[in-house]
mmCIF file with all atom_site columns, C-alpha atoms in Angstrom:
data_model
loop_
_atom_site.group_PDB
_atom_site.id
_atom_site.type_symbol
_atom_site.label_atom_id
_atom_site.label_alt_id
_atom_site.label_comp_id
_atom_site.label_asym_id
_atom_site.label_entity_id
_atom_site.label_seq_id
_atom_site.pdbx_PDB_ins_code
_atom_site.Cartn_x
_atom_site.Cartn_y
_atom_site.Cartn_z
_atom_site.occupancy
_atom_site.B_iso_or_equiv
_atom_site.pdbx_formal_charge
_atom_site.auth_seq_id
_atom_site.auth_comp_id
_atom_site.auth_asym_id
_atom_site.auth_atom_id
_atom_site.pdbx_PDB_model_num
ATOM 1   C CA . MET A 1 1   ? -20.497 -110.804 2.773  1.00 0.00 ? 175 MET A CA 1
ATOM 2   C CA . SER A 1 2   ? -18.876 -107.394 3.786  1.00 0.00 ? 176 SER A CA 1
ATOM 3   C CA . ALA A 1 3   ? -20.955 -104.241 4.515  1.00 0.00 ? 177 ALA A CA 1
ATOM 4   C CA . PRO A 1 4   ? -20.826 -101.442 1.922  1.00 0.00 ? 178 PRO A CA 1
ATOM 5   C CA . ALA A 1 5   ? -18.479 -98.497  2.734  1.00 0.00 ? 179 ALA A CA 1
ATOM 6   C CA . PRO A 1 6   ? -20.166 -95.179  3.782  1.00 0.00 ? 180 PRO A CA 1
ATOM 7   C CA . PRO A 1 7   ? -20.284 -92.490  1.095  1.00 0.00 ? 181 PRO A CA 1
ATOM 8   C CA . SER A 1 8   ? -17.347 -90.045  1.210  1.00 0.00 ? 182 SER A CA 1
ATOM 9   C CA . PRO A 1 9   ? -18.124 -86.296  1.595  1.00 0.00 ? 183 PRO A CA 1
ATOM 10  C CA . PRO A 1 10  ? -17.957 -84.150  -1.498 1.00 0.00 ? 184 PRO A CA 1
ATOM 11  C CA . ALA A 1 11  ? -14.407 -83.298  -2.430 1.00 0.00 ? 185 ALA A CA 1
ATOM 12  C CA . ASN A 1 12  ? -15.108 -79.495  -2.584 1.00 0.00 ? 186 ASN A CA 1
ATOM 13  C CA . ALA A 1 13  ? -16.891 -79.146  0.822  1.00 0.00 ? 187 ALA A CA 1
ATOM 14  C CA . PRO A 1 14  ? -13.843 -77.818  2.840  1.00 0.00 ? 188 PRO A CA 1
ATOM 15  C CA . GLY A 1 15  ? -12.829 -75.522  0.042  1.00 0.00 ? 189 GLY A CA 1
ATOM 16  C CA . THR A 1 16  ? -16.324 -74.001  -0.150 1.00 0.00 ? 190 THR A CA 1
ATOM 17  C CA . SER A 1 17  ? -16.300 -73.140  3.591  1.00 0.00 ? 191 SER A CA 1
ATOM 18  C CA . GLY A 1 18  ? -12.867 -71.454  3.297  1.00 0.00 ? 192 GLY A CA 1
ATOM 19  C CA . SER A 1 19  ? -13.979 -69.344  0.318  1.00 0.00 ? 193 SER A CA 1
ATOM 20  C CA . ALA A 1 20  ? -17.059 -68.076  2.170  1.00 0.00 ? 194 ALA A CA 1
ATOM 21  C CA . GLN A 1 21  ? -14.919 -66.962  5.119  1.00 0.00 ? 195 GLN A CA 1
ATOM 22  C CA . ALA A 1 22  ? -12.506 -65.182  2.825  1.00 0.00 ? 196 ALA A CA 1
ATOM 23  C CA . VAL A 1 23  ? -15.316 -63.306  1.056  1.00 0.00 ? 197 VAL A CA 1
ATOM 24  C CA . LEU A 1 24  ? -16.833 -62.313  4.398  1.00 0.00 ? 198 LEU A CA 1
ATOM 25  C CA . GLY A 1 25  ? -13.460 -61.057  5.624  1.00 0.00 ? 199 GLY A CA 1
ATOM 26  C CA . ILE A 1 26  ? -12.954 -58.949  2.493  1.00 0.00 ? 200 ILE A CA 1
ATOM 27  C CA . PHE A 1 27  ? -16.451 -57.489  2.816  1.00 0.00 ? 201 PHE A CA 1
ATOM 28  C CA . LEU A 1 28  ? -15.862 -56.500  6.447  1.00 0.00 ? 202 LEU A CA 1
ATOM 29  C CA . ALA A 1 29  ? -12.504 -54.916  5.570  1.00 0.00 ? 203 ALA A CA 1
ATOM 30  C CA . VAL A 1 30  ? -14.070 -52.872  2.769  1.00 0.00 ? 204 VAL A CA 1
ATOM 31  C CA . LEU A 1 31  ? -16.910 -51.754  5.043  1.00 0.00 ? 205 LEU A CA 1
ATOM 32  C CA . LEU A 1 32  ? -14.514 -50.636  7.790  1.00 0.00 ? 206 LEU A CA 1
ATOM 33  C CA . GLY A 1 33  ? -12.428 -48.785  5.219  1.00 0.00 ? 207 GLY A CA 1
ATOM 34  C CA . LEU A 1 34  ? -15.462 -46.893  3.911  1.00 0.00 ? 208 LEU A CA 1
ATOM 35  C CA . LEU A 1 35  ? -16.495 -45.896  7.433  1.00 0.00 ? 209 LEU A CA 1
ATOM 36  C CA . ALA A 1 36  ? -12.983 -44.683  8.260  1.00 0.00 ? 210 ALA A CA 1
ATOM 37  C CA . TYR A 1 37  ? -12.706 -42.704  5.000  1.00 0.00 ? 211 TYR A CA 1
ATOM 38  C CA . ARG A 1 38  ? -16.086 -41.101  5.575  1.00 0.00 ? 212 ARG A CA 1
ATOM 39  C CA . GLY A 1 39  ? -15.131 -39.941  9.064  1.00 0.00 ? 213 GLY A CA 1
ATOM 40  C CA . TYR A 1 40  ? -11.723 -38.626  7.916  1.00 0.00 ? 214 TYR A CA 1
ATOM 41  C CA . GLY A 1 41  ? -13.229 -36.861  4.901  1.00 0.00 ? 215 GLY A CA 1
ATOM 42  C CA . SER A 1 42  ? -15.843 -35.174  7.046  1.00 0.00 ? 216 SER A CA 1
ATOM 43  C CA . HIS A 1 43  ? -13.069 -33.947  9.319  1.00 0.00 ? 217 HIS A CA 1
ATOM 44  C CA . LEU A 1 44  ? -11.122 -32.452  6.412  1.00 0.00 ? 218 LEU A CA 1
ATOM 45  C CA . GLY A 1 45  ? -14.198 -30.847  4.859  1.00 0.00 ? 219 GLY A CA 1
ATOM 46  C CA . ALA A 1 46  ? -15.358 -29.180  8.047  1.00 0.00 ? 220 ALA A CA 1
ATOM 47  C CA . ARG A 1 47  ? -14.984 -25.443  7.935  1.00 0.00 ? 221 ARG A CA 1
ATOM 48  C CA . PRO A 1 48  ? -13.576 -23.629  10.959 1.00 0.00 ? 222 PRO A CA 1
ATOM 49  C CA . THR A 1 49  ? -15.942 -21.411  12.794 1.00 0.00 ? 223 THR A CA 1
ATOM 50  C CA . GLU A 1 50  ? -15.867 -17.980  11.194 1.00 0.00 ? 224 GLU A CA 1
ATOM 51  C CA . LEU A 1 51  ? -14.674 -15.228  13.477 1.00 0.00 ? 225 LEU A CA 1
ATOM 52  C CA . ALA A 1 52  ? -17.091 -12.463  14.206 1.00 0.00 ? 226 ALA A CA 1
ATOM 53  C CA . ALA A 1 53  ? -16.393 -9.353   12.199 1.00 0.00 ? 227 ALA A CA 1
ATOM 54  C CA . ALA A 1 54  ? -14.206 -6.959   14.158 1.00 0.00 ? 228 ALA A CA 1
ATOM 55  C CA . ALA A 1 55  ? -15.552 -3.510   14.944 1.00 0.00 ? 229 ALA A CA 1
ATOM 56  C CA . PRO A 1 56  ? -14.282 -0.763   12.622 1.00 0.00 ? 230 PRO A CA 1
ATOM 57  C CA . VAL A 1 57  ? -11.221 1.139    13.866 1.00 0.00 ? 231 VAL A CA 1
ATOM 58  C CA . ASP A 1 58  ? -11.402 4.904    14.455 1.00 0.00 ? 232 ASP A CA 1
ATOM 59  C CA . LEU A 1 59  ? -8.969  6.563    12.042 1.00 0.00 ? 233 LEU A CA 1
ATOM 60  C CA . ASN A 1 60  ? -8.632  9.609    14.305 1.00 0.00 ? 234 ASN A CA 1
ATOM 61  C CA . ALA A 1 61  ? -7.861  7.760    17.544 1.00 0.00 ? 235 ALA A CA 1
ATOM 62  C CA . ALA A 1 62  ? -5.959  4.575    16.621 1.00 0.00 ? 236 ALA A CA 1
ATOM 63  C CA . GLY A 1 63  ? -2.177  4.522    17.023 1.00 0.00 ? 237 GLY A CA 1
ATOM 64  C CA . GLU A 1 64  ? 0.276   2.636    14.837 1.00 0.00 ? 238 GLU A CA 1
ATOM 65  C CA . ALA A 1 65  ? 0.092   -0.503   17.013 1.00 0.00 ? 239 ALA A CA 1
ATOM 66  C CA . GLU A 1 66  ? -3.715  -0.666   16.643 1.00 0.00 ? 240 GLU A CA 1
ATOM 67  C CA . LEU A 1 67  ? -3.661  0.154    12.925 1.00 0.00 ? 241 LEU A CA 1
ATOM 68  C CA . VAL A 1 68  ? -1.212  -2.690   12.200 1.00 0.00 ? 242 VAL A CA 1
ATOM 69  C CA . GLN A 1 69  ? -3.757  -5.167   13.619 1.00 0.00 ? 243 GLN A CA 1
ATOM 70  C CA . VAL A 1 70  ? -6.186  -4.301   10.793 1.00 0.00 ? 244 VAL A CA 1
ATOM 71  C CA . PRO A 1 71  ? -5.970  -6.851   7.932  1.00 0.00 ? 245 PRO A CA 1
ATOM 72  C CA . GLY A 1 72  ? -4.408  -5.233   4.886  1.00 0.00 ? 246 GLY A CA 1
ATOM 73  C CA . VAL A 1 73  ? -2.531  -2.549   6.869  1.00 0.00 ? 247 VAL A CA 1
ATOM 74  C CA . GLY A 1 74  ? 1.211   -2.974   7.292  1.00 0.00 ? 248 GLY A CA 1
ATOM 75  C CA . PRO A 1 75  ? 3.693   -1.015   9.434  1.00 0.00 ? 249 PRO A CA 1
ATOM 76  C CA . LYS A 1 76  ? 4.500   1.466    6.637  1.00 0.00 ? 250 LYS A CA 1
ATOM 77  C CA . MET A 1 77  ? 0.840   2.200    5.919  1.00 0.00 ? 251 MET A CA 1
ATOM 78  C CA . ALA A 1 78  ? 0.070   2.590    9.649  1.00 0.00 ? 252 ALA A CA 1
ATOM 79  C CA . GLN A 1 79  ? 2.955   5.064    9.999  1.00 0.00 ? 253 GLN A CA 1
ATOM 80  C CA . ALA A 1 80  ? 1.779   6.989    6.924  1.00 0.00 ? 254 ALA A CA 1
ATOM 81  C CA . ILE A 1 81  ? -1.770  7.254    8.325  1.00 0.00 ? 255 ILE A CA 1
ATOM 82  C CA . VAL A 1 82  ? -0.545  8.647    11.664 1.00 0.00 ? 256 VAL A CA 1
ATOM 83  C CA . LEU A 1 83  ? 1.840   11.071   9.919  1.00 0.00 ? 257 LEU A CA 1
ATOM 84  C CA . HIS A 1 84  ? -0.924  12.317   7.593  1.00 0.00 ? 258 HIS A CA 1
ATOM 85  C CA . ARG A 1 85  ? -3.223  12.823   10.589 1.00 0.00 ? 259 ARG A CA 1
ATOM 86  C CA . GLN A 1 86  ? -0.579  14.807   12.465 1.00 0.00 ? 260 GLN A CA 1
ATOM 87  C CA . THR A 1 87  ? 0.256   16.952   9.439  1.00 0.00 ? 261 THR A CA 1
ATOM 88  C CA . HIS A 1 88  ? -3.204  17.610   8.005  1.00 0.00 ? 262 HIS A CA 1
ATOM 89  C CA . GLY A 1 89  ? -5.442  17.146   11.023 1.00 0.00 ? 263 GLY A CA 1
ATOM 90  C CA . PRO A 1 90  ? -8.182  14.540   11.722 1.00 0.00 ? 264 PRO A CA 1
ATOM 91  C CA . PHE A 1 91  ? -9.779  12.519   8.954  1.00 0.00 ? 265 PHE A CA 1
ATOM 92  C CA . ARG A 1 92  ? -13.274 13.726   8.089  1.00 0.00 ? 266 ARG A CA 1
ATOM 93  C CA . SER A 1 93  ? -14.200 10.504   6.275  1.00 0.00 ? 267 SER A CA 1
ATOM 94  C CA . VAL A 1 94  ? -12.696 7.150    5.337  1.00 0.00 ? 268 VAL A CA 1
ATOM 95  C CA . GLU A 1 95  ? -12.447 8.443    1.751  1.00 0.00 ? 269 GLU A CA 1
ATOM 96  C CA . GLU A 1 96  ? -9.623  10.752   2.863  1.00 0.00 ? 270 GLU A CA 1
ATOM 97  C CA . LEU A 1 97  ? -7.408  7.673    3.225  1.00 0.00 ? 271 LEU A CA 1
ATOM 98  C CA . ARG A 1 98  ? -6.906  8.097    -0.514 1.00 0.00 ? 272 ARG A CA 1
ATOM 99  C CA . ASN A 1 99  ? -4.794  11.163   0.319  1.00 0.00 ? 273 ASN A CA 1
ATOM 100 C CA . VAL A 1 100 ? -2.381  9.104    2.426  1.00 0.00 ? 274 VAL A CA 1
ATOM 101 C CA . ARG A 1 101 ? 0.882   8.372    0.707  1.00 0.00 ? 275 ARG A CA 1
ATOM 102 C CA . GLY A 1 102 ? 0.981   4.804    -0.590 1.00 0.00 ? 276 GLY A CA 1
ATOM 103 C CA . VAL A 1 103 ? -2.788  4.182    -0.372 1.00 0.00 ? 277 VAL A CA 1
ATOM 104 C CA . GLY A 1 104 ? -4.239  3.599    -3.838 1.00 0.00 ? 278 GLY A CA 1
ATOM 105 C CA . ALA A 1 105 ? -7.766  2.940    -5.006 1.00 0.00 ? 279 ALA A CA 1
ATOM 106 C CA . GLN A 1 106 ? -7.434  -0.842   -4.670 1.00 0.00 ? 280 GLN A CA 1
ATOM 107 C CA . THR A 1 107 ? -5.998  -0.619   -1.164 1.00 0.00 ? 281 THR A CA 1
ATOM 108 C CA . LEU A 1 108 ? -8.761  1.771    -0.114 1.00 0.00 ? 282 LEU A CA 1
ATOM 109 C CA . GLU A 1 109 ? -11.470 -0.625   -1.333 1.00 0.00 ? 283 GLU A CA 1
ATOM 110 C CA . LYS A 1 110 ? -9.763  -3.469   0.536  1.00 0.00 ? 284 LYS A CA 1
ATOM 111 C CA . VAL A 1 111 ? -9.650  -1.736   3.936  1.00 0.00 ? 285 VAL A CA 1
ATOM 112 C CA . ARG A 1 112 ? -12.612 0.661    3.622  1.00 0.00 ? 286 ARG A CA 1
ATOM 113 C CA . HIS A 1 113 ? -14.947 -1.448   5.777  1.00 0.00 ? 287 HIS A CA 1
ATOM 114 C CA . ARG A 1 114 ? -12.277 -1.803   8.480  1.00 0.00 ? 288 ARG A CA 1
ATOM 115 C CA . PHE A 1 115 ? -12.319 1.894    9.427  1.00 0.00 ? 289 PHE A CA 1
ATOM 116 C CA . HIS A 1 116 ? -14.661 4.680    10.399 1.00 0.00 ? 290 HIS A CA 1
ATOM 117 C CA . ALA A 1 117 ? -14.031 8.384    10.812 1.00 0.00 ? 291 ALA A CA 1
ATOM 118 C CA . GLU A 1 118 ? -16.631 10.648   12.330 1.00 0.00 ? 292 GLU A CA 1
ATOM 119 C CA . ALA A 1 119 ? -16.835 14.091   10.778 1.00 0.00 ? 293 ALA A CA 1
ATOM 120 C CA . VAL A 1 120 ? -14.557 16.407   12.710 1.00 0.00 ? 294 VAL A CA 1
ATOM 121 C CA . THR A 1 121 ? -14.800 20.132   12.233 1.00 0.00 ? 295 THR A CA 1
ATOM 122 C CA . VAL A 1 122 ? -12.461 22.719   13.636 1.00 0.00 ? 296 VAL A CA 1
ATOM 123 C CA . ASP A 1 123 ? -13.717 26.269   14.079 1.00 0.00 ? 297 ASP A CA 1
ATOM 124 C CA . PRO A 1 124 ? -11.510 28.967   12.540 1.00 0.00 ? 298 PRO A CA 1
ATOM 125 C CA . PRO A 1 125 ? -9.123  30.492   15.063 1.00 0.00 ? 299 PRO A CA 1
ATOM 126 C CA . GLU A 1 126 ? -10.596 33.356   17.015 1.00 0.00 ? 300 GLU A CA 1
ATOM 127 C CA . PRO A 1 127 ? -8.670  36.664   16.912 1.00 0.00 ? 301 PRO A CA 1
ATOM 128 C CA . PRO A 1 128 ? -7.157  37.824   20.202 1.00 0.00 ? 302 PRO A CA 1
ATOM 129 C CA . ALA A 1 129 ? -9.340  40.037   22.377 1.00 0.00 ? 303 ALA A CA 1
ATOM 130 C CA . THR A 1 130 ? -9.341  43.678   21.339 1.00 0.00 ? 304 THR A CA 1
ATOM 131 C CA . ILE A 1 131 ? -7.387  45.933   23.687 1.00 0.00 ? 305 ILE A CA 1
ATOM 132 C CA . THR A 1 132 ? -9.896  48.191   25.433 1.00 0.00 ? 306 THR A CA 1
ATOM 133 C CA . ARG A 1 133 ? -9.298  51.886   25.965 1.00 0.00 ? 307 ARG A CA 1
ATOM 134 C CA . THR A 1 134 ? -8.422  52.809   29.550 1.00 0.00 ? 308 THR A CA 1
ATOM 135 C CA . SER A 1 135 ? -9.362  55.978   31.357 1.00 0.00 ? 309 SER A CA 1
ATOM 136 C CA . PHE A 1 136 ? -5.894  57.346   30.541 1.00 0.00 ? 310 PHE A CA 1
ATOM 137 C CA . SER A 1 137 ? -6.313  56.919   26.791 1.00 0.00 ? 311 SER A CA 1
ATOM 138 C CA . SER A 1 138 ? -7.070  59.865   24.639 1.00 0.00 ? 312 SER A CA 1
ATOM 139 C CA . PRO A 1 139 ? -10.609 59.713   23.234 1.00 0.00 ? 313 PRO A CA 1
ATOM 140 C CA . LEU A 1 140 ? -9.116  60.574   19.871 1.00 0.00 ? 314 LEU A CA 1
ATOM 141 C CA . THR A 1 141 ? -6.769  57.579   19.876 1.00 0.00 ? 315 THR A CA 1
ATOM 142 C CA . PRO A 1 142 ? -8.325  54.691   17.953 1.00 0.00 ? 316 PRO A CA 1
ATOM 143 C CA . ASP A 1 143 ? -8.182  51.151   19.258 1.00 0.00 ? 317 ASP A CA 1
ATOM 144 C CA . PRO A 1 144 ? -5.300  49.154   17.764 1.00 0.00 ? 318 PRO A CA 1
ATOM 145 C CA . PRO A 1 145 ? -6.373  46.578   15.202 1.00 0.00 ? 319 PRO A CA 1
ATOM 146 C CA . PRO A 1 146 ? -6.466  42.958   16.392 1.00 0.00 ? 320 PRO A CA 1
ATOM 147 C CA . LEU A 1 147 ? -3.365  40.932   15.682 1.00 0.00 ? 321 LEU A CA 1
ATOM 148 C CA . PRO A 1 148 ? -3.782  38.288   12.968 1.00 0.00 ? 322 PRO A CA 1
ATOM 149 C CA . PRO A 1 149 ? -3.608  34.664   14.132 1.00 0.00 ? 323 PRO A CA 1
ATOM 150 C CA . ARG A 1 150 ? -0.168  33.183   14.029 1.00 0.00 ? 324 ARG A CA 1
ATOM 151 C CA . PRO A 1 151 ? 0.263   30.943   10.986 1.00 0.00 ? 325 PRO A CA 1
ATOM 152 C CA . VAL A 1 152 ? 0.655   27.293   11.869 1.00 0.00 ? 326 VAL A CA 1
ATOM 153 C CA . ALA A 1 153 ? 2.988   25.043   9.962  1.00 0.00 ? 327 ALA A CA 1
ATOM 154 C CA . SER A 1 154 ? 4.306   21.598   10.598 1.00 0.00 ? 328 SER A CA 1
ATOM 155 C CA . THR A 1 155 ? 7.789   21.895   12.095 1.00 0.00 ? 329 THR A CA 1
ATOM 156 C CA . GLY A 1 156 ? 8.677   18.230   12.102 1.00 0.00 ? 330 GLY A CA 1
ATOM 157 C CA . ALA A 1 157 ? 9.737   18.533   15.780 1.00 0.00 ? 331 ALA A CA 1
ATOM 158 C CA . LYS A 1 158 ? 10.422  15.278   17.533 1.00 0.00 ? 332 LYS A CA 1
ATOM 159 C CA . LYS A 1 159 ? 7.435   13.866   19.376 1.00 0.00 ? 333 LYS A CA 1
ATOM 160 C CA . LEU A 1 160 ? 7.535   13.582   23.143 1.00 0.00 ? 334 LEU A CA 1
ATOM 161 C CA . GLN A 1 161 ? 8.571   10.230   24.554 1.00 0.00 ? 335 GLN A CA 1
ATOM 162 C CA . PRO A 1 162 ? 7.564   8.668    27.891 1.00 0.00 ? 336 PRO A CA 1
ATOM 163 C CA . GLY A 1 163 ? 9.604   10.309   30.633 1.00 0.00 ? 337 GLY A CA 1
ATOM 164 C CA . ASP A 1 164 ? 9.976   13.677   28.863 1.00 0.00 ? 338 ASP A CA 1
ATOM 165 C CA . PRO A 1 165 ? 8.849   16.775   30.815 1.00 0.00 ? 339 PRO A CA 1
ATOM 166 C CA . PRO A 1 166 ? 5.143   17.489   30.186 1.00 0.00 ? 340 PRO A CA 1
ATOM 167 C CA . ILE A 1 167 ? 4.013   20.517   28.176 1.00 0.00 ? 341 ILE A CA 1
ATOM 168 C CA . ASP A 1 168 ? 1.824   23.206   29.744 1.00 0.00 ? 342 ASP A CA 1
ATOM 169 C CA . VAL A 1 169 ? -1.149  23.503   27.382 1.00 0.00 ? 343 VAL A CA 1
ATOM 170 C CA . ASN A 1 170 ? -1.945  26.985   28.695 1.00 0.00 ? 344 ASN A CA 1
ATOM 171 C CA . THR A 1 171 ? 1.429   28.479   27.678 1.00 0.00 ? 345 THR A CA 1
ATOM 172 C CA . ALA A 1 172 ? 2.904   26.217   24.980 1.00 0.00 ? 346 ALA A CA 1
ATOM 173 C CA . SER A 1 173 ? 3.254   27.566   21.457 1.00 0.00 ? 347 SER A CA 1
ATOM 174 C CA . PRO A 1 174 ? 1.626   25.774   18.498 1.00 0.00 ? 348 PRO A CA 1
ATOM 175 C CA . ASP A 1 175 ? 5.040   24.357   17.565 1.00 0.00 ? 349 ASP A CA 1
ATOM 176 C CA . GLU A 1 176 ? 5.464   22.903   21.060 1.00 0.00 ? 350 GLU A CA 1
ATOM 177 C CA . LEU A 1 177 ? 1.929   21.515   21.051 1.00 0.00 ? 351 LEU A CA 1
ATOM 178 C CA . GLN A 1 178 ? 2.684   19.633   17.831 1.00 0.00 ? 352 GLN A CA 1
ATOM 179 C CA . ARG A 1 179 ? 5.217   17.566   19.775 1.00 0.00 ? 353 ARG A CA 1
ATOM 180 C CA . LEU A 1 180 ? 2.297   15.885   21.567 1.00 0.00 ? 354 LEU A CA 1
ATOM 181 C CA . PRO A 1 181 ? 1.251   12.475   20.211 1.00 0.00 ? 355 PRO A CA 1
ATOM 182 C CA . GLY A 1 182 ? -1.647  12.709   17.779 1.00 0.00 ? 356 GLY A CA 1
ATOM 183 C CA . VAL A 1 183 ? -1.507  16.531   17.604 1.00 0.00 ? 357 VAL A CA 1
ATOM 184 C CA . GLY A 1 184 ? -0.968  18.175   14.222 1.00 0.00 ? 358 GLY A CA 1
ATOM 185 C CA . PRO A 1 185 ? -1.148  21.798   13.069 1.00 0.00 ? 359 PRO A CA 1
ATOM 186 C CA . VAL A 1 186 ? -4.947  21.921   13.010 1.00 0.00 ? 360 VAL A CA 1
ATOM 187 C CA . MET A 1 187 ? -5.402  20.484   16.494 1.00 0.00 ? 361 MET A CA 1
ATOM 188 C CA . ALA A 1 188 ? -2.576  22.646   17.900 1.00 0.00 ? 362 ALA A CA 1
ATOM 189 C CA . GLN A 1 189 ? -4.329  25.779   16.640 1.00 0.00 ? 363 GLN A CA 1
ATOM 190 C CA . ALA A 1 190 ? -7.628  24.506   18.051 1.00 0.00 ? 364 ALA A CA 1
ATOM 191 C CA . ILE A 1 191 ? -6.004  24.178   21.508 1.00 0.00 ? 365 ILE A CA 1
ATOM 192 C CA . VAL A 1 192 ? -4.634  27.722   21.275 1.00 0.00 ? 366 VAL A CA 1
ATOM 193 C CA . SER A 1 193 ? -8.046  29.088   20.246 1.00 0.00 ? 367 SER A CA 1
ATOM 194 C CA . ALA A 1 194 ? -9.826  27.255   23.063 1.00 0.00 ? 368 ALA A CA 1
ATOM 195 C CA . ARG A 1 195 ? -7.472  28.544   25.772 1.00 0.00 ? 369 ARG A CA 1
ATOM 196 C CA . ALA A 1 196 ? -7.738  32.104   24.372 1.00 0.00 ? 370 ALA A CA 1
ATOM 197 C CA . THR A 1 197 ? -11.449 31.952   25.172 1.00 0.00 ? 371 THR A CA 1
ATOM 198 C CA . ARG A 1 198 ? -10.915 30.389   28.604 1.00 0.00 ? 372 ARG A CA 1
ATOM 199 C CA . PRO A 1 199 ? -7.672  28.914   30.013 1.00 0.00 ? 373 PRO A CA 1
ATOM 200 C CA . PHE A 1 200 ? -7.737  25.219   30.805 1.00 0.00 ? 374 PHE A CA 1
ATOM 201 C CA . GLU A 1 201 ? -8.360  24.489   34.460 1.00 0.00 ? 375 GLU A CA 1
ATOM 202 C CA . SER A 1 202 ? -7.281  20.840   34.282 1.00 0.00 ? 376 SER A CA 1
ATOM 203 C CA . VAL A 1 203 ? -6.034  18.282   31.767 1.00 0.00 ? 377 VAL A CA 1
ATOM 204 C CA . SER A 1 204 ? -9.553  16.868   31.527 1.00 0.00 ? 378 SER A CA 1
ATOM 205 C CA . ASP A 1 205 ? -10.697 20.301   30.347 1.00 0.00 ? 379 ASP A CA 1
ATOM 206 C CA . LEU A 1 206 ? -9.003  19.532   26.989 1.00 0.00 ? 380 LEU A CA 1
ATOM 207 C CA . ASP A 1 207 ? -12.105 17.612   25.966 1.00 0.00 ? 381 ASP A CA 1
ATOM 208 C CA . ARG A 1 208 ? -13.759 20.893   24.993 1.00 0.00 ? 382 ARG A CA 1
ATOM 209 C CA . VAL A 1 209 ? -11.261 21.244   22.131 1.00 0.00 ? 383 VAL A CA 1
ATOM 210 C CA . LYS A 1 210 ? -12.673 20.236   18.772 1.00 0.00 ? 384 LYS A CA 1
ATOM 211 C CA . GLY A 1 211 ? -11.195 16.905   17.662 1.00 0.00 ? 385 GLY A CA 1
ATOM 212 C CA . ILE A 1 212 ? -10.115 15.717   21.138 1.00 0.00 ? 386 ILE A CA 1
ATOM 213 C CA . GLY A 1 213 ? -12.214 12.797   22.299 1.00 0.00 ? 387 GLY A CA 1
ATOM 214 C CA . ALA A 1 214 ? -11.829 10.395   25.202 1.00 0.00 ? 388 ALA A CA 1
ATOM 215 C CA . LYS A 1 215 ? -9.228  8.193    23.477 1.00 0.00 ? 389 LYS A CA 1
ATOM 216 C CA . THR A 1 216 ? -7.102  11.116   22.340 1.00 0.00 ? 390 THR A CA 1
ATOM 217 C CA . LEU A 1 217 ? -7.300  12.683   25.813 1.00 0.00 ? 391 LEU A CA 1
ATOM 218 C CA . ASP A 1 218 ? -6.041  9.460    27.420 1.00 0.00 ? 392 ASP A CA 1
ATOM 219 C CA . LYS A 1 219 ? -3.043  9.480    25.075 1.00 0.00 ? 393 LYS A CA 1
ATOM 220 C CA . LEU A 1 220 ? -2.261  13.115   25.936 1.00 0.00 ? 394 LEU A CA 1
ATOM 221 C CA . ARG A 1 221 ? -2.505  12.847   29.746 1.00 0.00 ? 395 ARG A CA 1
ATOM 222 C CA . PRO A 1 222 ? 1.108   11.600   30.378 1.00 0.00 ? 396 PRO A CA 1
ATOM 223 C CA . PHE A 1 223 ? 2.539   14.432   28.250 1.00 0.00 ? 397 PHE A CA 1
ATOM 224 C CA . VAL A 1 224 ? 0.576   17.537   29.309 1.00 0.00 ? 398 VAL A CA 1
ATOM 225 C CA . THR A 1 225 ? 0.061   19.613   32.411 1.00 0.00 ? 399 THR A CA 1
ATOM 226 C CA . VAL A 1 226 ? -1.962  22.682   33.423 1.00 0.00 ? 400 VAL A CA 1
ATOM 227 C CA . ARG A 1 227 ? -0.455  25.431   35.542 1.00 0.00 ? 401 ARG A CA 1
#
């Protein structure tokens, strides 16, 4: 009598093991994909570090190159600001930008916080010293009336360039002074009035002129002299 054959394994046992491995593989792939997407999304959503707000630019000292660096100011607007400053004198407030050609209300609101302009006042020109009577004058001869100040107008003269001969601030006329960078009719007359009171002893002595600060003085040094 032969021994009974051993029971055969279930027909679906190998297939069940293969299905479990496939499900596990899919789960791991999905998990890795979620982790990668999360890291990539966080990288895209990160905001760059905001730059610190730049300090406001001085309207009365900045040149065209510095003005162009201000967001919202192009080369034409920078040139118009410098030309207005040379023609009409220093800005007394940022609001006066509205008087610059090409600067409208919307543009002013856009760049207002980028500038500052300290109030600059220029004293009226002092009349020349009255000619005193000498011992040879007749006591009946009245003193001549003081001469009126020479009217100042913008001549449109070409500005000095590096290498040009410097201008003597003690003898130059207002028209010649307006050839200096950053000097308009108002500042030219202020220089004339200051030297009438006391001639300049050095270039650094220009800082006693209304409207000439340290930055403006540095720009003038290569183009002026005192004799």
